[in-house]
Structures are given as C-alpha cells and as structure tokens.
Amino acid sequence: MTALTNRKLNLLDVLTICLLTLVISALLILACKASPVEAASLFVKGIFGTKASFAEIFVKACPLILTGLGCAVAFRTGFFNIGAEGQFYVGAISATLVALGLPQVPGVVRIVLCMVVAFVCGGIWALIAAVFKTRFNISEIIVTIMLNYIVINFLGYAVRSFLMDPAGNVPQSAKIDQAAQLPNLITSTRFHAGIVLAFVLALHAAPRPDLYGKAGFSRIFLDRQDRVLRITLAPDGAYRIFTPLTAMPPELMEATLLYEDRSFYRHPGVNPLALLRSVAQMALGGRRMGGSTISMQVVRLTRKLSTASIPGKLRQIWQALVLERHYGKDEILEAYLNLAPYGANVEGVGAAARIWFHKETAELSLPEILALAPVPQHPAARNPLASRGRALSLARARLDRIWREVHPRDAGQGLPNVPLRVHALSELPFAAPHAVDSLLA
C-alpha cells in the first residue's frame, strides 16, 4: 500500500469521525428540543464573531505552547514526562503568590520574577518524578500522573483558603493588578505579549532541520580535459548536481530573486504582504499568484508537503521560519538553486546547465539564465526542451521586462527572443562505460 493511499485512508477516517461527532451532537441537541443549526451558528460566532473572541484562541494557546516546550525538554533527554498539567498548576500557583504578595515591587520586575519563580517551581515539581526514577527506578509515567492529581486537588484547596480573594465569596484568587500583567497588544482583547513570547520561544526551541532533507545528488565523471563522461542519477531518480553558490553567476541569483522572491534578504522566511496579495488576487478572480518565499519553497521541496490546504500552508510557513532560524540566507538560496525543478527529472541549476545547455553553471549566458529562472514555477509547462512552447516564452518575456527595469542598459538586446540551443536528455554522454562502472562499483 502506497504512502498516498495511507494518507487518503487516514483522511477518510478523520472525516468519518468528524461526521459521526456532528450527527451524534445534533441528535443530542434535538433531544433537548433545541436547534442544531442555531447551536452550530452560536458555536462559530463564539469563536470568530468578534475580535475579542478570536483573540481568545491565542490567549488559551499561550500556556499550552509554553507547557509543551517544557515537555519537549524532558522528551529530548529521554524522560517521558506526562505530568505537564501538574507542573503548569504549580507554576501558576507560585506566580500568583509572587504577584499578589509583592505589590510594592515595580511591575516589570514583578512580571520577570513571576516567570522565574513559575519556571523554577514547575521544574522542582517535575524533579520529584526524576528522583523517583533515578533513585528507585519507579516509572516516571505513574509518578507524574499521581503528581497531577495531587496538585489539582491542592489548587482546589488553595483557592478556598490562603489564595481566596478576601473580598469575594467564590473560590478564586484576588485579581492581579494591571502593573503585574503582561501588556495587551490588541485593544479590546486579551491578546497579550506572552503570546509573542511563546511563539519566539517555540521558534528558538525548534530543532535544526536538514536543509536538503533526503535529497541525494548525482555523480559526474570527467576525463582529463574536463569533458563529461557520464552523469549518474541521484538515488531518487533525479539528475541533481550540487553546485555551491560561489560557483553560480551573480546574474542567475539576481534573476531568480527578481522572479521568485524580491524581498528574500529582507523578510524572516515569510512575506505577509505577498501572502495577502496572493489571497486577494485569487478572491477577486484574478491570475493565481504564489505567495511563497524561497524559504517556503525549500520547505516544500524537502518535506514534500501538500500546501494546497490551509493546515499544509501553515506547516510550510512555520517550517520556513524554523529554517531561517537555523540557516543563513545564502545557505537557503543555495539549497533552493540546488533543489528547484527545471523540467523533466532535472533538479537544481547545476544539473540544468549541464543537461540542457551542456555547460557548467558559471558559463551560462544571460539569455540562458533568463530562460532558466522562471522554470521552477511551472517546470512541466516551461521545460526548456520545449522552448518553443508559449508558457516559457511568456515567462521569459515577463522576466525580461523585470530585468530591464533593474538593468536598463540591457534593453534592446531582445533577450527573450534569443534562440537557445537546448539538448535532450538522450544526448547525455555515456563514454568510457567500463571505466565509469568500475568507479561506481
């Protein structure tokens, strides 16, 4: 069974479960003599109806993200920590005691102190399970589960005794004064700075991804005169020749960025304006425009993500930010130019230069560069071997206009109309077969 079939079955399972949940919920609502349609409408409005209600999604997510990061630390050490709920409550109780007990301390200092105390106390609570594991070989799973129940019940006692608001009659603490609260970032909502902090910490803690994923590279065999004897296929059946950025002509990099991502060296991996422009263009029925940056495309090429759906696009955006967190811009651009598809099973500009033009990348002429740069957007339609096709001609003309805006001196050269000598895959050399086979063995 293929991976694609498995994904389809998993999606079918999820959809079936969702449908059954909706049907059962509707039947229960009907049994209460209410309208399921009205209930669903209120449910949606409660989430997306107002700016404040939508912001609550992020407010509720903030402690979950931070708690999840705490779990990630334990998981990386091989410690199976499922006591995050209890550790979160211990941190919350500790932070509340500090915030309420030190009203004379300035707000910013008190906020920092609350964070430090919450982290330390939550860590100490987790340390109990670690001690039981290392000293007595007692399962951390059992211990952390039991510790969760202990602290949950202790919290119930705390808000009814020493933490209870003296001025109230319900089990809750006194309200923490505004000075000790993280500032709100969006008016009329509870969207606070802690959400940004959680996002930054999650980004910082994300593990370093492999820039090239599982992509392998071809081997190229040359004779004494540097003539190509053979170019082998990469393990996945593509022609892909690794070429360092320093061996590529500057015009190639510039043309690629002009066509694909003009703000590449200015954005953090995602270009919000380009994404919004793409959505607006499609909503108005205009030409479909991609909002993906070079970094996002590297993610798609190496992770094989399906970015047609919203969850897939969000994963692509997040992983692009992670990629930029760990790698420099030149490294990412180098990866893109070594992985981008250039028609048929030719990937990477090094393979494209060798196969389509029988040249090294550094030897590419400007017309050849301007012909290759637009190919990755639609590699099947713009295959250089079909250079007489309308798709590539239109793309070359568009890139030529962009190029002339930046380089007016090149105007009048008729770059889009320069005939290209493109070679077929069947023209690849296969010389000295026995010698090459012996080297491959």
Coordinates of C-alpha atoms in Angstrom, one line a residue:
M1 CA 0.0 0.0 0.0
T2 CA 1.5 3.3 -1.0
A3 CA 2.0 6.3 1.3
L4 CA -0.6 8.3 -0.8
T5 CA -3.2 5.6 -0.2
N6 CA -2.4 5.6 3.5
R7 CA -2.8 9.3 3.7
K8 CA -6.2 9.1 1.9
L9 CA -7.4 6.4 4.3
N10 CA -6.3 8.5 7.3
L11 CA -8.1 11.5 5.9
L12 CA -11.2 9.3 5.4
D13 CA -11.0 8.1 9.0
V14 CA -10.8 11.7 10.3
L15 CA -13.7 12.8 8.1
T16 CA -15.8 9.8 9.3
I17 CA -15.1 10.6 12.9
C18 CA -16.0 14.3 12.4
L19 CA -19.2 13.4 10.6
L20 CA -20.3 10.9 13.3
T21 CA -19.5 13.5 16.0
L22 CA -21.6 16.1 14.3
V23 CA -24.5 13.7 13.8
I24 CA -24.5 12.5 17.5
S25 CA -24.2 16.1 18.7
A26 CA -27.1 17.1 16.5
L27 CA -29.2 14.2 17.8
L28 CA -28.5 15.2 21.5
I29 CA -29.4 18.8 20.8
L30 CA -32.6 17.8 19.1
A31 CA -33.4 15.6 22.2
C32 CA -33.1 18.8 24.3
K33 CA -35.7 20.4 21.9
A34 CA -33.2 22.9 20.5
S35 CA -32.0 23.7 17.0
P36 CA -28.7 22.1 15.9
V37 CA -28.3 24.8 13.3
E38 CA -28.7 27.6 15.8
A39 CA -26.2 25.8 18.1
A40 CA -23.7 25.5 15.3
S41 CA -24.1 29.1 14.4
L42 CA -23.6 30.3 18.0
F43 CA -20.6 28.0 18.2
V44 CA -18.9 29.6 15.2
K45 CA -19.9 33.1 16.3
G46 CA -18.4 32.4 19.7
I47 CA -15.0 31.8 18.1
F48 CA -15.0 34.1 15.1
G49 CA -17.8 36.5 15.9
T50 CA -15.7 39.3 17.4
K51 CA -12.1 40.4 17.5
A52 CA -12.0 39.6 21.2
S53 CA -13.4 36.1 20.8
F54 CA -11.0 35.3 18.0
A55 CA -8.1 36.6 20.1
E56 CA -9.1 34.1 22.9
I57 CA -7.8 31.3 20.7
F58 CA -4.3 32.6 21.1
V59 CA -4.8 33.5 24.7
K60 CA -5.7 29.9 25.5
A61 CA -3.0 28.5 23.3
C62 CA -0.2 30.5 25.1
P63 CA 0.1 28.4 28.3
L64 CA -0.3 25.2 26.2
I65 CA 2.6 26.2 24.0
L66 CA 4.9 27.1 26.9
T67 CA 3.9 23.9 28.8
G68 CA 4.6 21.9 25.6
L69 CA 8.0 23.4 25.4
G70 CA 8.7 22.3 28.9
C71 CA 7.7 18.8 28.0
A72 CA 9.9 18.9 24.9
V73 CA 13.0 19.5 27.1
A74 CA 12.2 16.3 29.0
F75 CA 11.4 14.3 25.9
R76 CA 14.8 15.2 24.4
T77 CA 16.5 13.7 27.4
G78 CA 14.5 10.5 27.2
F79 CA 12.4 11.3 30.2
F80 CA 8.7 10.5 29.5
N81 CA 7.0 13.4 31.2
I82 CA 3.2 13.4 31.2
G83 CA 2.9 15.5 34.3
A84 CA 2.9 18.8 32.4
E85 CA -0.6 19.7 33.7
G86 CA 0.5 19.4 37.3
Q87 CA 3.8 21.3 36.7
F88 CA 1.8 24.1 35.0
Y89 CA -0.5 24.4 38.0
V90 CA 2.4 24.5 40.4
G91 CA 4.0 27.3 38.3
A92 CA 0.6 29.2 38.2
I93 CA 0.1 29.0 42.0
S94 CA 3.7 30.1 42.6
A95 CA 3.5 33.0 40.1
T96 CA 0.1 34.1 41.7
L97 CA 1.6 34.1 45.2
V98 CA 4.5 36.3 44.0
A99 CA 2.3 38.7 42.0
L100 CA -0.1 39.2 45.0
G101 CA 2.4 39.1 47.7
L102 CA 4.8 41.7 46.4
P103 CA 2.6 44.6 45.4
Q104 CA 5.4 47.1 46.2
V105 CA 7.8 45.7 43.6
P106 CA 7.7 47.5 40.2
G107 CA 5.5 45.9 37.5
V108 CA 8.2 44.9 35.1
V109 CA 10.4 43.4 37.8
R110 CA 7.4 41.6 39.3
I111 CA 6.5 40.1 35.9
V112 CA 10.0 38.8 35.4
L113 CA 10.1 37.5 39.0
C114 CA 6.8 35.7 38.5
M115 CA 8.1 34.0 35.3
V116 CA 11.3 32.9 37.0
V117 CA 9.5 31.6 40.1
A118 CA 7.0 29.7 38.0
F119 CA 9.7 28.1 35.9
V120 CA 11.7 27.0 38.9
C121 CA 8.8 25.7 40.9
G122 CA 7.3 23.8 38.0
G123 CA 10.8 22.3 37.4
I124 CA 11.1 21.3 41.1
W125 CA 7.7 19.6 40.9
A126 CA 9.0 17.6 37.8
L127 CA 12.2 16.8 39.7
I128 CA 10.3 14.7 42.2
A129 CA 9.5 12.2 39.4
A130 CA 13.1 12.3 38.2
V131 CA 14.4 11.5 41.7
F132 CA 12.0 8.5 42.0
K133 CA 13.1 7.3 38.6
T134 CA 16.9 7.6 39.1
R135 CA 17.0 6.5 42.8
F136 CA 14.2 3.9 43.0
N137 CA 13.6 3.0 39.3
I138 CA 9.9 3.9 39.7
S139 CA 8.2 4.6 36.4
E140 CA 8.0 8.3 35.7
I141 CA 4.7 7.8 33.9
I142 CA 3.0 6.6 37.1
V143 CA 4.6 9.2 39.3
T144 CA 3.8 12.2 37.1
I145 CA 0.2 11.1 36.7
M146 CA -0.2 10.8 40.5
L147 CA 1.5 14.2 41.0
N148 CA -1.0 15.7 38.6
Y149 CA -3.9 14.7 40.8
I150 CA -2.1 15.9 44.0
V151 CA -1.5 19.4 42.7
I152 CA -5.0 19.7 41.1
N153 CA -6.6 18.9 44.5
F154 CA -4.1 21.2 46.2
L155 CA -5.2 24.0 43.8
G156 CA -8.8 23.4 44.8
Y157 CA -7.8 23.8 48.5
A158 CA -5.6 26.9 47.8
V159 CA -8.4 28.9 46.1
R160 CA -10.7 28.1 49.1
S161 CA -8.2 29.1 51.7
F162 CA -5.0 31.1 51.6
L163 CA -5.3 32.1 47.9
M164 CA -9.0 33.0 48.1
D165 CA -10.0 36.7 47.4
P166 CA -10.8 38.2 50.8
A167 CA -13.4 40.4 49.2
G168 CA -15.2 37.7 47.4
N169 CA -17.2 34.6 48.2
V170 CA -16.2 32.3 45.2
P171 CA -13.2 30.0 45.1
Q172 CA -10.8 32.2 43.2
S173 CA -7.8 34.4 43.9
A174 CA -7.8 38.2 44.1
K175 CA -7.3 39.9 40.8
I176 CA -3.7 40.6 39.9
D177 CA -3.2 44.4 39.4
Q178 CA -2.6 45.7 35.9
A179 CA 1.1 46.6 36.6
A180 CA 2.0 42.9 37.1
Q181 CA 0.2 41.7 33.9
L182 CA 1.8 41.4 30.5
P183 CA 0.7 44.3 28.3
N184 CA -2.1 43.7 25.8
L185 CA -1.1 44.1 22.2
I186 CA -4.5 44.5 20.6
T187 CA -7.1 46.8 22.1
S188 CA -10.4 45.5 23.4
T189 CA -8.9 42.0 23.6
R190 CA -6.8 39.9 25.9
F191 CA -4.1 39.3 23.2
H192 CA -1.0 39.9 25.3
A193 CA 2.8 39.9 24.9
G194 CA 3.0 36.4 26.4
I195 CA 1.7 35.0 23.1
V196 CA 4.5 36.6 21.2
L197 CA 7.0 35.3 23.8
A198 CA 5.6 31.8 23.5
F199 CA 5.9 32.0 19.7
V200 CA 9.5 33.2 19.9
L201 CA 10.5 30.6 22.5
A202 CA 8.9 27.8 20.4
L203 CA 10.8 29.0 17.3
H204 CA 14.0 29.2 19.3
A205 CA 13.5 25.6 20.7
A206 CA 12.6 24.1 17.3
P207 CA 15.3 21.5 16.3
R208 CA 17.6 22.3 13.4
P209 CA 16.1 20.7 10.3
D210 CA 18.2 19.1 7.5
L211 CA 18.4 21.8 4.8
Y212 CA 18.4 19.3 2.0
G213 CA 16.0 16.7 3.5
K214 CA 16.6 13.3 2.0
A215 CA 17.7 14.7 -1.4
G216 CA 20.8 12.9 -2.8
F217 CA 23.0 14.2 -5.6
S218 CA 24.3 12.8 -8.9
R219 CA 27.9 12.0 -9.6
I220 CA 29.6 13.5 -12.6
F221 CA 32.6 11.8 -14.2
L222 CA 35.1 13.9 -16.2
D223 CA 38.1 13.0 -18.3
R224 CA 41.5 14.7 -18.3
Q225 CA 40.2 17.6 -20.4
D226 CA 37.2 18.1 -18.1
R227 CA 34.8 16.6 -20.7
V228 CA 31.8 14.8 -19.2
L229 CA 31.9 11.0 -19.4
R230 CA 28.7 10.4 -17.5
I231 CA 26.2 12.0 -15.1
T232 CA 24.5 9.5 -12.8
L233 CA 21.1 9.7 -11.4
A234 CA 20.6 10.6 -7.8
P235 CA 19.2 7.8 -5.5
D236 CA 15.6 9.2 -6.1
G237 CA 15.9 9.1 -9.9
A238 CA 16.5 12.8 -10.5
Y239 CA 19.5 14.5 -12.1
R240 CA 20.8 16.8 -9.3
I241 CA 24.4 18.1 -9.3
F242 CA 25.4 20.0 -6.2
T243 CA 26.7 23.5 -7.1
P244 CA 28.0 25.9 -4.4
L245 CA 26.6 29.4 -4.5
T246 CA 30.1 30.8 -5.2
A247 CA 30.2 28.8 -8.5
M248 CA 27.0 30.4 -9.7
P249 CA 26.9 33.6 -11.8
P250 CA 25.5 36.6 -9.9
E251 CA 23.0 37.2 -12.7
L252 CA 21.5 33.8 -12.0
M253 CA 20.9 34.6 -8.4
E254 CA 19.6 38.0 -9.2
A255 CA 17.2 36.8 -11.9
T256 CA 15.9 34.1 -9.6
L257 CA 15.2 36.5 -6.8
L258 CA 13.6 39.1 -9.1
Y259 CA 11.2 36.5 -10.4
E260 CA 10.6 34.4 -7.3
D261 CA 11.2 36.5 -4.2
R262 CA 12.4 40.1 -4.4
S263 CA 12.3 40.6 -0.6
F264 CA 14.3 37.5 0.1
Y265 CA 17.0 39.2 2.0
R266 CA 14.6 41.4 4.0
H267 CA 11.9 39.0 5.3
P268 CA 12.2 36.4 8.1
G269 CA 11.2 33.5 5.8
V270 CA 7.6 34.5 5.3
N271 CA 6.4 37.6 3.4
P272 CA 2.9 38.5 4.8
L273 CA 2.3 41.1 2.2
A274 CA 2.9 38.6 -0.6
L275 CA 0.6 36.1 1.0
L276 CA -2.2 38.7 1.4
R277 CA -1.7 39.9 -2.1
S278 CA -2.0 36.3 -3.4
V279 CA -5.2 35.7 -1.4
A280 CA -6.7 38.9 -2.5
Q281 CA -5.8 38.3 -6.2
M282 CA -7.5 34.8 -6.1
A283 CA -10.5 36.1 -4.2
L284 CA -11.1 38.8 -6.9
G285 CA -10.9 36.2 -9.6
G286 CA -7.5 37.3 -11.0
R287 CA -4.5 35.4 -12.0
R288 CA -3.4 32.9 -9.4
M289 CA -0.2 34.2 -7.7
G290 CA 2.1 32.4 -5.4
G291 CA 2.8 34.0 -2.1
S292 CA 5.6 31.5 -1.2
T293 CA 9.0 32.8 -0.4
I294 CA 12.3 31.0 -1.4
S295 CA 12.5 29.6 2.2
M296 CA 8.9 28.3 2.0
Q297 CA 9.7 26.6 -1.4
V298 CA 12.8 24.9 0.1
V299 CA 10.5 23.5 2.8
R300 CA 8.0 22.3 0.2
L301 CA 10.7 20.7 -1.9
T302 CA 12.4 18.9 1.0
R303 CA 9.4 18.0 3.2
K304 CA 7.1 17.0 0.3
L305 CA 4.3 19.0 2.0
S306 CA 0.8 19.4 0.5
T307 CA 0.5 23.1 0.6
A308 CA -2.9 23.3 -1.2
S309 CA -4.7 23.1 2.2
I310 CA -4.7 25.7 5.0
P311 CA -3.1 23.2 7.5
G312 CA -0.4 22.4 5.0
K313 CA 0.3 26.0 4.2
L314 CA 0.5 26.8 7.9
R315 CA 3.0 24.0 8.4
Q316 CA 5.0 25.3 5.5
I317 CA 5.1 28.8 7.0
W318 CA 6.2 27.6 10.4
Q319 CA 8.9 25.4 9.0
A320 CA 10.2 28.2 6.8
L321 CA 10.5 30.4 10.0
V322 CA 12.4 27.5 11.6
L323 CA 14.6 27.1 8.6
E324 CA 15.5 30.8 8.8
R325 CA 16.2 30.5 12.5
H326 CA 18.9 27.9 11.9
Y327 CA 20.4 28.8 8.4
G328 CA 21.7 32.0 6.7
K329 CA 20.1 33.5 3.7
D330 CA 22.9 32.4 1.4
E331 CA 22.6 28.8 2.6
I332 CA 18.9 28.8 1.9
L333 CA 19.3 30.3 -1.5
E334 CA 22.0 27.8 -2.3
A335 CA 19.7 24.9 -1.3
Y336 CA 16.9 26.3 -3.4
L337 CA 19.0 26.6 -6.5
N338 CA 20.2 23.0 -6.0
L339 CA 16.8 21.6 -5.4
A340 CA 14.4 23.5 -7.7
P341 CA 12.9 21.6 -10.6
Y342 CA 14.0 22.6 -14.1
G343 CA 11.8 20.3 -16.2
A344 CA 11.6 16.5 -16.6
N345 CA 13.7 14.9 -13.8
V346 CA 16.3 17.7 -13.9
E347 CA 16.6 19.4 -10.5
G348 CA 19.0 22.1 -9.4
V349 CA 20.6 24.7 -11.6
G350 CA 23.9 22.7 -11.8
A351 CA 22.1 19.8 -13.5
A352 CA 20.0 22.1 -15.7
A353 CA 23.1 23.8 -17.0
R354 CA 24.9 20.6 -17.7
I355 CA 22.0 18.7 -19.2
W356 CA 20.0 21.4 -21.1
F357 CA 23.0 23.6 -22.3
H358 CA 26.0 21.2 -21.8
K359 CA 27.7 23.9 -19.7
E360 CA 28.9 24.5 -16.2
T361 CA 26.7 26.8 -14.3
A362 CA 29.3 29.6 -14.3
E363 CA 29.3 29.5 -18.1
L364 CA 25.6 30.3 -18.6
S365 CA 24.8 33.3 -20.8
L366 CA 22.3 35.9 -19.8
P367 CA 19.6 34.7 -22.2
E368 CA 20.1 31.1 -20.8
I369 CA 19.9 32.4 -17.3
L370 CA 16.7 34.4 -18.0
A371 CA 15.2 31.2 -19.6
L372 CA 16.0 29.0 -16.6
A373 CA 15.0 31.3 -13.8
P374 CA 11.2 31.1 -14.5
V375 CA 11.1 27.3 -15.0
P376 CA 10.7 26.2 -11.3
Q377 CA 7.3 27.9 -11.0
H378 CA 5.9 25.6 -13.7
P379 CA 8.6 23.0 -14.6
A380 CA 6.3 20.8 -16.8
A381 CA 4.9 23.7 -18.9
R382 CA 8.2 25.6 -19.1
N383 CA 10.5 22.7 -19.8
P384 CA 13.5 24.3 -21.6
L385 CA 13.4 21.4 -24.1
A386 CA 10.0 22.7 -25.2
S387 CA 11.3 26.2 -25.5
R388 CA 9.0 26.9 -28.5
G389 CA 6.1 26.5 -26.2
R390 CA 4.0 29.5 -25.3
A391 CA 4.4 29.1 -21.5
L392 CA 8.2 29.5 -21.4
S393 CA 8.1 32.3 -24.0
L394 CA 5.6 34.3 -21.9
A395 CA 7.7 33.7 -18.7
R396 CA 10.9 34.8 -20.5
A397 CA 9.2 38.0 -21.8
R398 CA 7.9 38.8 -18.3
L399 CA 11.3 38.3 -16.6
D400 CA 12.9 40.3 -19.4
R401 CA 10.7 43.3 -18.6
I402 CA 11.6 43.0 -14.9
W403 CA 15.2 42.6 -15.7
R404 CA 15.2 45.7 -17.9
E405 CA 13.7 47.8 -15.1
V406 CA 16.7 47.0 -13.0
H407 CA 19.2 46.9 -15.8
P408 CA 18.1 49.4 -18.4
R409 CA 21.5 49.0 -20.3
D410 CA 20.3 45.5 -21.4
A411 CA 17.3 47.0 -23.1
G412 CA 17.1 46.5 -26.8
Q413 CA 19.1 43.2 -26.8
G414 CA 16.0 41.2 -27.5
L415 CA 16.9 38.7 -24.7
P416 CA 13.5 36.8 -24.8
N417 CA 13.9 36.2 -28.5
V418 CA 17.5 34.9 -28.5
P419 CA 17.4 31.3 -29.8
L420 CA 18.6 28.8 -27.3
R421 CA 20.5 25.6 -28.1
V422 CA 18.8 23.1 -25.8
H423 CA 19.9 19.5 -25.6
A424 CA 17.7 16.5 -25.0
L425 CA 18.2 14.0 -22.1
S426 CA 19.1 11.4 -24.8
E427 CA 22.1 13.5 -25.7
L428 CA 23.8 13.0 -22.3
P429 CA 27.2 11.5 -22.8
F430 CA 27.8 7.8 -21.9
A431 CA 31.5 7.5 -22.6
A432 CA 34.0 5.0 -21.1
P433 CA 31.3 2.8 -19.7
H434 CA 33.6 0.1 -18.3
A435 CA 35.9 2.7 -16.5
V436 CA 32.9 4.5 -15.0
D437 CA 31.2 1.3 -14.0
S438 CA 34.4 0.2 -12.2
L439 CA 34.4 3.5 -10.3
L440 CA 30.8 3.2 -9.4
A441 CA 31.2 -0.4 -8.2

